[in-house]
Tab-separated table of C-alpha atoms in Angstrom:
chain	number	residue	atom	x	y	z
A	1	UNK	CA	24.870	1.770	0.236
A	2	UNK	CA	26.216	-0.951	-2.643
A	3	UNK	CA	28.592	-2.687	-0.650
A	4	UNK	CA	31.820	-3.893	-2.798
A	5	UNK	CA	32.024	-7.645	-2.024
A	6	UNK	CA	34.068	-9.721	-4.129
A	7	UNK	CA	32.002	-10.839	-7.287
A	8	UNK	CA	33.678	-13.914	-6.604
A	9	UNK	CA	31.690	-14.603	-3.458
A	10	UNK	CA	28.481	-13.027	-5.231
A	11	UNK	CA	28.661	-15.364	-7.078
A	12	UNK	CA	29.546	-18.423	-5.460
A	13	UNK	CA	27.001	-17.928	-3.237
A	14	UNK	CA	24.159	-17.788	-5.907
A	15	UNK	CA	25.425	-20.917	-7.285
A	16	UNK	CA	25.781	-22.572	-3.827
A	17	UNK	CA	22.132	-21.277	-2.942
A	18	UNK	CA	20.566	-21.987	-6.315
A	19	UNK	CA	21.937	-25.788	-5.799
A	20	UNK	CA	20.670	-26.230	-2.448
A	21	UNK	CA	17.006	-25.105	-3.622
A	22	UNK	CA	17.416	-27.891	-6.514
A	23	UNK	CA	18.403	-30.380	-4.080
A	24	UNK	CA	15.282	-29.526	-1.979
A	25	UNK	CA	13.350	-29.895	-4.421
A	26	UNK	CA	14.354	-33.298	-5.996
A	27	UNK	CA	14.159	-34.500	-2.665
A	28	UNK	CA	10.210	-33.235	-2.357
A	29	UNK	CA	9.703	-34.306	-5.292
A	30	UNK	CA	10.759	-38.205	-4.828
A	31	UNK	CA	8.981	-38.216	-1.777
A	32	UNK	CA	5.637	-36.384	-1.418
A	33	UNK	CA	4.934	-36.752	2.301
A	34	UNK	CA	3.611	-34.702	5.406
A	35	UNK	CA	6.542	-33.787	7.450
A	36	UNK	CA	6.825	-35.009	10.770
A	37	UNK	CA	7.193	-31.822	13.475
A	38	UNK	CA	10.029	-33.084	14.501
A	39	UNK	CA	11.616	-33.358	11.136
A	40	UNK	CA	10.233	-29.587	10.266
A	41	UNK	CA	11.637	-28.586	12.940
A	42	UNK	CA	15.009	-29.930	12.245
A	43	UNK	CA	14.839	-28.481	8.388
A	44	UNK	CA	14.118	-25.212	10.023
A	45	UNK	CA	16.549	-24.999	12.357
A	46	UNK	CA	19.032	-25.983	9.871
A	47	UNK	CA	18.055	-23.236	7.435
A	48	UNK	CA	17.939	-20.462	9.909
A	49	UNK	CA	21.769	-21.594	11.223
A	50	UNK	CA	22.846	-21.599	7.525
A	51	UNK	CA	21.361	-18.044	7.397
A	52	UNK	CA	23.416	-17.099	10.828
A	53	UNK	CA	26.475	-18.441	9.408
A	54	UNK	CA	26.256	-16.904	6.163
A	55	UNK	CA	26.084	-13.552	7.989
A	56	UNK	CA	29.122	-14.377	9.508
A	57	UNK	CA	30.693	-15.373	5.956
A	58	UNK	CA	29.621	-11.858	4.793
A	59	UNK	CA	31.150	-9.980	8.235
A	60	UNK	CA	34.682	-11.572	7.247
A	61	UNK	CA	34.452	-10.924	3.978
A	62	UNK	CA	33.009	-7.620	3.871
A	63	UNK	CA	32.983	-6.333	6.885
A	64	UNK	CA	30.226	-5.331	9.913
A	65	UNK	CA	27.670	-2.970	7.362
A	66	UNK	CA	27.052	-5.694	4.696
A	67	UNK	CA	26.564	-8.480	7.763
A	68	UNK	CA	23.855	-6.159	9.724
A	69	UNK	CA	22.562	-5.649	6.589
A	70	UNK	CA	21.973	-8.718	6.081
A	71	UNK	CA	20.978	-9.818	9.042
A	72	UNK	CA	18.163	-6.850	9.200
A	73	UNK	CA	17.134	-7.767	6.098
A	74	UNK	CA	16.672	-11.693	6.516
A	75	UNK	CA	14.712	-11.068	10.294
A	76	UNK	CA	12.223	-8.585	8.269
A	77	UNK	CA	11.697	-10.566	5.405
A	78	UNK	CA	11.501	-13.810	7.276
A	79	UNK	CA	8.737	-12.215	9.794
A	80	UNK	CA	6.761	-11.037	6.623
A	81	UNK	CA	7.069	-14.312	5.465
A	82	UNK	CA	5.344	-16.054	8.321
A	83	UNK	CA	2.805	-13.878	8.265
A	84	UNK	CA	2.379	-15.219	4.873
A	85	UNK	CA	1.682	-18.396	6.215
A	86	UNK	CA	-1.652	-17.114	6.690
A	87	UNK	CA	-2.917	-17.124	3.306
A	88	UNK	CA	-0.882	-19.914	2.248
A	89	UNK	CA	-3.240	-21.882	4.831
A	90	UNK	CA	-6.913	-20.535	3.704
A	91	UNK	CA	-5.309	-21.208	-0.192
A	92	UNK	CA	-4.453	-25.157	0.724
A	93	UNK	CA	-7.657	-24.890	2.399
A	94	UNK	CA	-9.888	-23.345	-0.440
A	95	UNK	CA	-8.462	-26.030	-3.130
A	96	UNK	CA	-8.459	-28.854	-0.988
A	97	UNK	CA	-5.068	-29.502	-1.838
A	98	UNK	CA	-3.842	-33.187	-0.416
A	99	UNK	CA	-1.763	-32.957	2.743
A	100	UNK	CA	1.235	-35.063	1.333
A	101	UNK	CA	1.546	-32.818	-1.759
A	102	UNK	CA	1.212	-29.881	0.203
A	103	UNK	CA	5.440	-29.313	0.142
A	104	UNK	CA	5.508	-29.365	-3.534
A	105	UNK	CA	2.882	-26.789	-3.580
A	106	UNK	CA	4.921	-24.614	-1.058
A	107	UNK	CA	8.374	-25.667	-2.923
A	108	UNK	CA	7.032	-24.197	-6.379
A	109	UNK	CA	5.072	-21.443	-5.271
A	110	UNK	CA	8.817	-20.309	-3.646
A	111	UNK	CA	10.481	-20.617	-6.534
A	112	UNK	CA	7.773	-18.499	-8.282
A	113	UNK	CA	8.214	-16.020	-5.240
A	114	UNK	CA	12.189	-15.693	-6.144
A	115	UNK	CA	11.938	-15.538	-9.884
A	116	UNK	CA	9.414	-12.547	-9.424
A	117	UNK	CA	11.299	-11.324	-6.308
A	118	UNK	CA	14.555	-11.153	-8.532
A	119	UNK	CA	13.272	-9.392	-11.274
A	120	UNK	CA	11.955	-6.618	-8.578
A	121	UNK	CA	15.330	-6.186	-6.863
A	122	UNK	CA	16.745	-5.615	-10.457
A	123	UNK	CA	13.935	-3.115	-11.232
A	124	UNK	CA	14.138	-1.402	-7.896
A	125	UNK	CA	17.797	-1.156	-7.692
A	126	UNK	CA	18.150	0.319	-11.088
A	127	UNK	CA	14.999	2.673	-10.671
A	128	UNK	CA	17.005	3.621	-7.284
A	129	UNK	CA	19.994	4.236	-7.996
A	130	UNK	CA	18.573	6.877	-10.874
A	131	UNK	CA	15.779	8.337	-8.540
A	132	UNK	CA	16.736	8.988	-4.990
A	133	UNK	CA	13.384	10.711	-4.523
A	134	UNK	CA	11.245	7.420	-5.121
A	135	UNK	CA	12.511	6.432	-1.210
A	136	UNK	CA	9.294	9.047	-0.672
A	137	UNK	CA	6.901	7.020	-2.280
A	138	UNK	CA	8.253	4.282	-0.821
A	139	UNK	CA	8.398	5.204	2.905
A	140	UNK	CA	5.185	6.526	2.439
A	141	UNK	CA	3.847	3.312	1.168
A	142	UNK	CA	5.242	1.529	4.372
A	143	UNK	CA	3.636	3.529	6.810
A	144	UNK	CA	0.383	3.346	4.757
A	145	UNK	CA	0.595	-0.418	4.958
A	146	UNK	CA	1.141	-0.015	9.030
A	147	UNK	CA	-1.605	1.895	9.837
A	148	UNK	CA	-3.926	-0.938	7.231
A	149	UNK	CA	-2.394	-3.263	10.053
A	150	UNK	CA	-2.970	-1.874	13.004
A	151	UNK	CA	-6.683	-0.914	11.781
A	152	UNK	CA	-7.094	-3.914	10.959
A	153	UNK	CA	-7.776	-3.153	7.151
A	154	UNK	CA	-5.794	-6.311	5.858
A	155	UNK	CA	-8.133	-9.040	6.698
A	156	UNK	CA	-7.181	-12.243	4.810
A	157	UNK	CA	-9.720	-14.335	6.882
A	158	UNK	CA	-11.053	-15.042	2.866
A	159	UNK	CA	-9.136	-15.947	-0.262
A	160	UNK	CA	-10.068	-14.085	-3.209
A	161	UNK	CA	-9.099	-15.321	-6.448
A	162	UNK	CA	-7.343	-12.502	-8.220
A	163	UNK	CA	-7.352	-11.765	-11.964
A	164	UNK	CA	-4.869	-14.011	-12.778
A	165	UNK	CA	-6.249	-17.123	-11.655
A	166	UNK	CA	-9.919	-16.413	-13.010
A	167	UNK	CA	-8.274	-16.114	-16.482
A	168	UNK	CA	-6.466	-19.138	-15.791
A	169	UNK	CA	-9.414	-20.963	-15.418
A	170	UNK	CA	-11.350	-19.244	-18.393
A	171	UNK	CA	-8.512	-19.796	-20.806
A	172	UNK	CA	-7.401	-23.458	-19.911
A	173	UNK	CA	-9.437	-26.445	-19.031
A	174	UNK	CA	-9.281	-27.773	-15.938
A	175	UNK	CA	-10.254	-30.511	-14.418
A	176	UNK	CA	-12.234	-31.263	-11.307
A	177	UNK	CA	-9.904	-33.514	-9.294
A	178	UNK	CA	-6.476	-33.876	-8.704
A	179	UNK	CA	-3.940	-36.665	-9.987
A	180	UNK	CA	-1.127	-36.387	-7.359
A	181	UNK	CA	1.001	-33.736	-8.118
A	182	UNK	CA	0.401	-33.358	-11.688
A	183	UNK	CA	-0.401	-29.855	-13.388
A	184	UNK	CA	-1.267	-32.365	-16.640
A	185	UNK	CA	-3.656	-35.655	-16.476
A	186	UNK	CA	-6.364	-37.597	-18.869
A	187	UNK	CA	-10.228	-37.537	-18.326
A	188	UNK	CA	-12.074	-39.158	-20.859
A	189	UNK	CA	-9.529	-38.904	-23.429
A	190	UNK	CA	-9.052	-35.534	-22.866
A	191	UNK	CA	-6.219	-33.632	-21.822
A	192	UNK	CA	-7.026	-31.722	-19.235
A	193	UNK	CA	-5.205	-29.126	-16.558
A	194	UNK	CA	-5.253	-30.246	-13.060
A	195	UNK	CA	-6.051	-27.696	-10.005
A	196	UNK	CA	-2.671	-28.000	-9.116
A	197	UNK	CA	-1.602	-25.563	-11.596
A	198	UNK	CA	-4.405	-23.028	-10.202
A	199	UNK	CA	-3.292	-23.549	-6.488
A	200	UNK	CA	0.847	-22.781	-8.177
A	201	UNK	CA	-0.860	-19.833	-9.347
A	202	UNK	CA	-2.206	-18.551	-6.720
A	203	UNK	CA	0.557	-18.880	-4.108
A	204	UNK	CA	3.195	-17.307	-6.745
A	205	UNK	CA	0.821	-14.616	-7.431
A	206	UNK	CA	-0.062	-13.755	-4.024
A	207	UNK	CA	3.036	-14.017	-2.776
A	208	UNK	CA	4.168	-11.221	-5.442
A	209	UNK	CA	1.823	-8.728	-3.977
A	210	UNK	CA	3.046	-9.995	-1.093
A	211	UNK	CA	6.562	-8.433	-2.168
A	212	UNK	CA	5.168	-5.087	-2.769
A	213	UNK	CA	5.219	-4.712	0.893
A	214	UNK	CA	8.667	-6.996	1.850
A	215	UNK	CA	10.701	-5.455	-1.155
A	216	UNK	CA	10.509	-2.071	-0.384
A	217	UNK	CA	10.927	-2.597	3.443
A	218	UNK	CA	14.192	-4.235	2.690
A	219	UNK	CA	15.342	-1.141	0.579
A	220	UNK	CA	14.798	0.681	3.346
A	221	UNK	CA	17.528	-1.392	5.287
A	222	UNK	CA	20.012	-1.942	2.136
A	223	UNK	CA	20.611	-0.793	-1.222
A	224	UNK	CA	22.536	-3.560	-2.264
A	225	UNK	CA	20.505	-5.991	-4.660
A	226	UNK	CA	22.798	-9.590	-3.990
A	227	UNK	CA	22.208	-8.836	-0.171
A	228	UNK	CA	18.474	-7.776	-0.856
A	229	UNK	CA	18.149	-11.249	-2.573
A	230	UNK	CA	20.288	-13.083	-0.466
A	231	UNK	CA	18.365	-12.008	2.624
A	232	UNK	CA	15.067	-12.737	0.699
A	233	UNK	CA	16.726	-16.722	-0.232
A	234	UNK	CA	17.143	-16.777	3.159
A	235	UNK	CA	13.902	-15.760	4.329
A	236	UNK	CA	11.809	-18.474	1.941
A	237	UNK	CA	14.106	-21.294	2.537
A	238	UNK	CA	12.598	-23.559	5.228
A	239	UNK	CA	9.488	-21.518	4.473
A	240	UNK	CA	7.415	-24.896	3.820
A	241	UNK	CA	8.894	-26.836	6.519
A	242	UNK	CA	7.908	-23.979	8.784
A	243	UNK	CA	4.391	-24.398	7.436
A	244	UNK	CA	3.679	-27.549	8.952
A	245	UNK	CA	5.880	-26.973	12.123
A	246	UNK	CA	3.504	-23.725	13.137
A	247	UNK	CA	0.589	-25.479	12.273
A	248	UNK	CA	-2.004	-24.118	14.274
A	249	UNK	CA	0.132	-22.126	16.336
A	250	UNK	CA	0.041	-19.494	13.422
A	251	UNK	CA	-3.702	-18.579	15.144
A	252	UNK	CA	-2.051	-17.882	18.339
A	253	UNK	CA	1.032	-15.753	16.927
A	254	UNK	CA	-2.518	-12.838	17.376
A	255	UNK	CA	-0.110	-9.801	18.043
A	256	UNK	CA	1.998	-10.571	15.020
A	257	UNK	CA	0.515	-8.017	12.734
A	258	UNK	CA	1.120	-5.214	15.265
A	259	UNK	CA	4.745	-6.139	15.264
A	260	UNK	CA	5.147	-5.826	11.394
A	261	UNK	CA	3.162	-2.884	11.495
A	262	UNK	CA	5.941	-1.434	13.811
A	263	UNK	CA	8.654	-2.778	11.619
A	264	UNK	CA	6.966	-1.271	8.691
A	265	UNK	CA	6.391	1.702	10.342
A	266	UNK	CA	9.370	2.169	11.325
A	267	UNK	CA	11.439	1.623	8.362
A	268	UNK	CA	8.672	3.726	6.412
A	269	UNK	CA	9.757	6.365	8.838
A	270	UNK	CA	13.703	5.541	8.205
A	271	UNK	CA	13.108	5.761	4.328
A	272	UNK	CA	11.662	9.259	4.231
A	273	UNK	CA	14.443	10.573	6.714
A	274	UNK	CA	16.701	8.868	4.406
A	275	UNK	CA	15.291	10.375	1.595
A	276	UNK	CA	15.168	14.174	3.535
A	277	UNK	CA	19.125	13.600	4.200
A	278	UNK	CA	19.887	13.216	0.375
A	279	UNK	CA	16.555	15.126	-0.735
A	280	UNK	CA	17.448	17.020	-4.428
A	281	UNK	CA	13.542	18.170	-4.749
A	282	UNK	CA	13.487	21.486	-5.544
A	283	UNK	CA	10.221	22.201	-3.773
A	284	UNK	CA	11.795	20.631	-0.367
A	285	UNK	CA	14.490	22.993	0.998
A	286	UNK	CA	15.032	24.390	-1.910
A	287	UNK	CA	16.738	21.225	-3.677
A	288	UNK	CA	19.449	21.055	-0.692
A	289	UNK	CA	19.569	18.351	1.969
A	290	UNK	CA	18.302	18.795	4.988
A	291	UNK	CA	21.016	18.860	7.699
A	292	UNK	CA	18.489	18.202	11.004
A	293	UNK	CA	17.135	14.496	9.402
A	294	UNK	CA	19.356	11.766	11.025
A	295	UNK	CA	20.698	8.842	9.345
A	296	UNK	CA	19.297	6.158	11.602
A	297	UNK	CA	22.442	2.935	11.940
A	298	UNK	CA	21.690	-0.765	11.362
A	299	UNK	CA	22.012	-1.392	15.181
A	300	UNK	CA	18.829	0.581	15.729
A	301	UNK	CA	17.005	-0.940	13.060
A	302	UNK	CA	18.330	-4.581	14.292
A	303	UNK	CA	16.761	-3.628	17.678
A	304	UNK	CA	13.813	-2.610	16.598
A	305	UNK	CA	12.947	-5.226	14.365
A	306	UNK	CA	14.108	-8.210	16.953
A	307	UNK	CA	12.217	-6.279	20.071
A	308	UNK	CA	9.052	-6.094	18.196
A	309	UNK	CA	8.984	-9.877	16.963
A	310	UNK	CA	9.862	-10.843	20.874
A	311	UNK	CA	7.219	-8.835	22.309
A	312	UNK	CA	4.764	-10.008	20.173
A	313	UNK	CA	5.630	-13.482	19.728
A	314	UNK	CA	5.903	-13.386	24.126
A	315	UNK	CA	2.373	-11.197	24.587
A	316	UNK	CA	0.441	-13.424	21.811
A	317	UNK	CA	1.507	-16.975	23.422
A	318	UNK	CA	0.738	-15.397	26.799
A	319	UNK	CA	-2.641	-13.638	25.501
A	320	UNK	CA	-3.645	-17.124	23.952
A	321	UNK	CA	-2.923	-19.015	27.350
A	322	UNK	CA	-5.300	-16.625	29.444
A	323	UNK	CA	-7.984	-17.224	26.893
A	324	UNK	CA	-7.612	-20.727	26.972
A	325	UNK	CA	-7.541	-21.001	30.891
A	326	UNK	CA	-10.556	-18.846	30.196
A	327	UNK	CA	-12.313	-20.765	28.286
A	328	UNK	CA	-11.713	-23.695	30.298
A	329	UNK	CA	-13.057	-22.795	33.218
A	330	UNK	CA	-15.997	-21.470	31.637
A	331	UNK	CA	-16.736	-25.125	30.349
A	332	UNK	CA	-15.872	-26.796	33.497
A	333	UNK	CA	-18.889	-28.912	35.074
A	334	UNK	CA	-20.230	-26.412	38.175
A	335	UNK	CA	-22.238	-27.925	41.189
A	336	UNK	CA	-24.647	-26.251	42.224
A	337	UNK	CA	-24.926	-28.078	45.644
A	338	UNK	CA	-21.502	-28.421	46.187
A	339	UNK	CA	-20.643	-28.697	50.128
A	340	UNK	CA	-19.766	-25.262	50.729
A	341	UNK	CA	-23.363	-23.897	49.860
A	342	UNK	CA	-24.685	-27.645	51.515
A	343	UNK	CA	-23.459	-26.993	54.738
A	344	UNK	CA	-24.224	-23.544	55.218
A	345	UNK	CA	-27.655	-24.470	54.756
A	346	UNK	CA	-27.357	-27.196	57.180
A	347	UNK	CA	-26.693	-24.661	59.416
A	348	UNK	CA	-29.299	-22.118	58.630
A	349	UNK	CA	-31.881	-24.976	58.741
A	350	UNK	CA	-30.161	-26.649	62.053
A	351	UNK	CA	-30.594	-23.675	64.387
A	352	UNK	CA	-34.285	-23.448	64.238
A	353	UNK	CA	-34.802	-27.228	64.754
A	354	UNK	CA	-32.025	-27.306	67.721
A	355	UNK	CA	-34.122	-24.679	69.827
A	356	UNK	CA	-37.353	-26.379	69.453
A	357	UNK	CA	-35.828	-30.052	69.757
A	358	UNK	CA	-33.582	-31.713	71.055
A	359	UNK	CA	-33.234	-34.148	68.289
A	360	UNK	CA	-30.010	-33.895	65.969
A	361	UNK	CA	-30.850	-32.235	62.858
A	362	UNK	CA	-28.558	-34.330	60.891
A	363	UNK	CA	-30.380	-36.777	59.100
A	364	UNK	CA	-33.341	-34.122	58.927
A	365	UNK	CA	-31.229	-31.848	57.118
A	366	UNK	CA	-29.273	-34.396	55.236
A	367	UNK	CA	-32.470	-35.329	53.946
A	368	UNK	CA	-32.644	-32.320	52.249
């Protein structure tokens, strides 16, 4: 449901939130740098608290439902978003984009991601609010998008530069190397584009197909656009910082896509029940709603969403430490004639000599 919180606050908040990007980004900007894991880690904790305490915010002024909401909303966005971090790696990766200009990248390609993001919420909760039925198509979607990644059908071990960037590159000339973190530099006289603007390109429009997954799944947990954007602020703030804190531990996170696919999943399932409660089809039930689908509460979805990022975040770090204990005692130096097998042939060889001899078979056999 559209929760009625004072537009007051709505708006307030924006303006608050829309600062506090600008400030991030002017301080980026001044100084182009690779973060330190303690001070991502610091960034990120202080963007996740701010998240926490604007849920609280929202529970005293609007009550429990917009705060759950909320809450659902930022967890499932922000788990998408790490997953994310995938690509966002093999994209820094394919351009060879310098580490210490790596956070302007991220900063830019976020504010990309919200501009686009925005004008989806608007689209989705007008085409909503006219078209019940379209919570269908969109459950159905969700579940589609599960079962792609359980079966493993959403590889992104390769970037693929989509339409947008080859047209980019056909249309505008760019040149080979980079000049810090300018999209505009001089070659010869000439002014050329720099890859920068291709690698800006390519994280805003990947991380908008990105949203044809997150934006739907967070319909499924609210209709109300300022928390749907709210939660997705939320979720991309301290996005970059969490970049370079993960690191390589995004390769170990292996069970992560079988938690979104149950988050998906699940609120796939939670939009078509949903849509079966308020259904006004004519060829389902005749038109009328259908009294046996249940309305499934925030709690549940809550639950479900935190459970599944635990498990897997606890059963990938686990899986990851038996492999490596594997591994490492695979590599480990063996001796062939350690003394275990050394003096059990001493033995064998001693008995034979001790019945025939009365010499000690020690330095016979220690010869050996």
């Amino acid at each position: 449901m559209i929760h009625e919180l004072p537009i007051w606050f709505e708006w307030a908040s924006l303006a608050a939130l829309i600062v506090l990007l600008a400030v991030d980004l002017a301080i980026v900007g001044r100084r182009p740098h690779v973060p330190s894991m303690k001070e991502s880690g610091l960034w990120v904790g202080f963007y996740v608290a701010l998240a926490l305490v604007f849920g609280l915010v929202v529970l005293a002024v609007g009550g429990s439902a917009p705060a759950g909401e909320f809450y659902a909303g930022w967890l499932t966005e922000y788990s998408l978003s790490v997953d994310n971090l995938f690509v966002f790696v093999i994209i820094m990766s394919r351009f060879a984009v310098p580490k210490q200009h790596q956070q302007m990248v991220l900063m830019v390609g976020i504010i990309i991601a919200l501009v686009l993001r925005g004008a989806f919420i608007l689209a989705g909760a007008a085409i909503l609010e006219q078209f019940v039925w379209v919570f269908y198509l969109f459950g159905a979607f969700l579940i589609y998008t599960a079962v792609k990644l359980v079966a493993g059908g959403d590889d992104e071990e390769e970037f693929k530069e989509n339409v947008a960037i080859r047209l980019l590159r056909r249309v505008l000339p760019v040149s080979k190397e980079y000049d810090g973190a300018k999209v505009r530099t001089v070659v010869d006289g000439k002014k050329l584009f720099t890859p920068m603007l291709v690698v800006f390109v390519a994280i805003g429009s990947t991380d908008l197909l990105f949203a044809l997954d997150s934006i739907p799944a967070i319909f499924g947990l609210t209709k109300d656009p300022f928390i749907v954007f709210t939660a997705n602020i939320f979720a991309l703030m301290g996005l970059r910082q969490l970049y370079f804190l993960l690191g390589g531990l995004l390769e170990r996170l292996v069970y992560l896509p079988i938690a979104l696919a149950v988050i998906l999943g699940f609120i796939g399932v939670k939009l078509i029940l949903e849509a079966l409660h308020t259904n006004t089809l004519s060829f389902i039930n005749g038109g009328e709603h259908v009294a046996w689908a249940p309305e499934i509460p925030i709690w549940l979805s809550l639950t479900v969403i935190l459970g599944s990022i635990a498990i897997a975040t606890v059963a990938s770090l686990a899986k990851t430490r038996r492999t490596a204990a594997v591994a490492a005692k695979e590599t480990a130096p063996t001796d062939a004639t350690g003394p275990e097998p050394l003096s059990t042939a001493v033995t064998q060889d001693a008995e034979p000599e001790s019945s025939s001899s009365s010499a000690s078979p020690g330095p016979e056999a220690t010869g050996r």
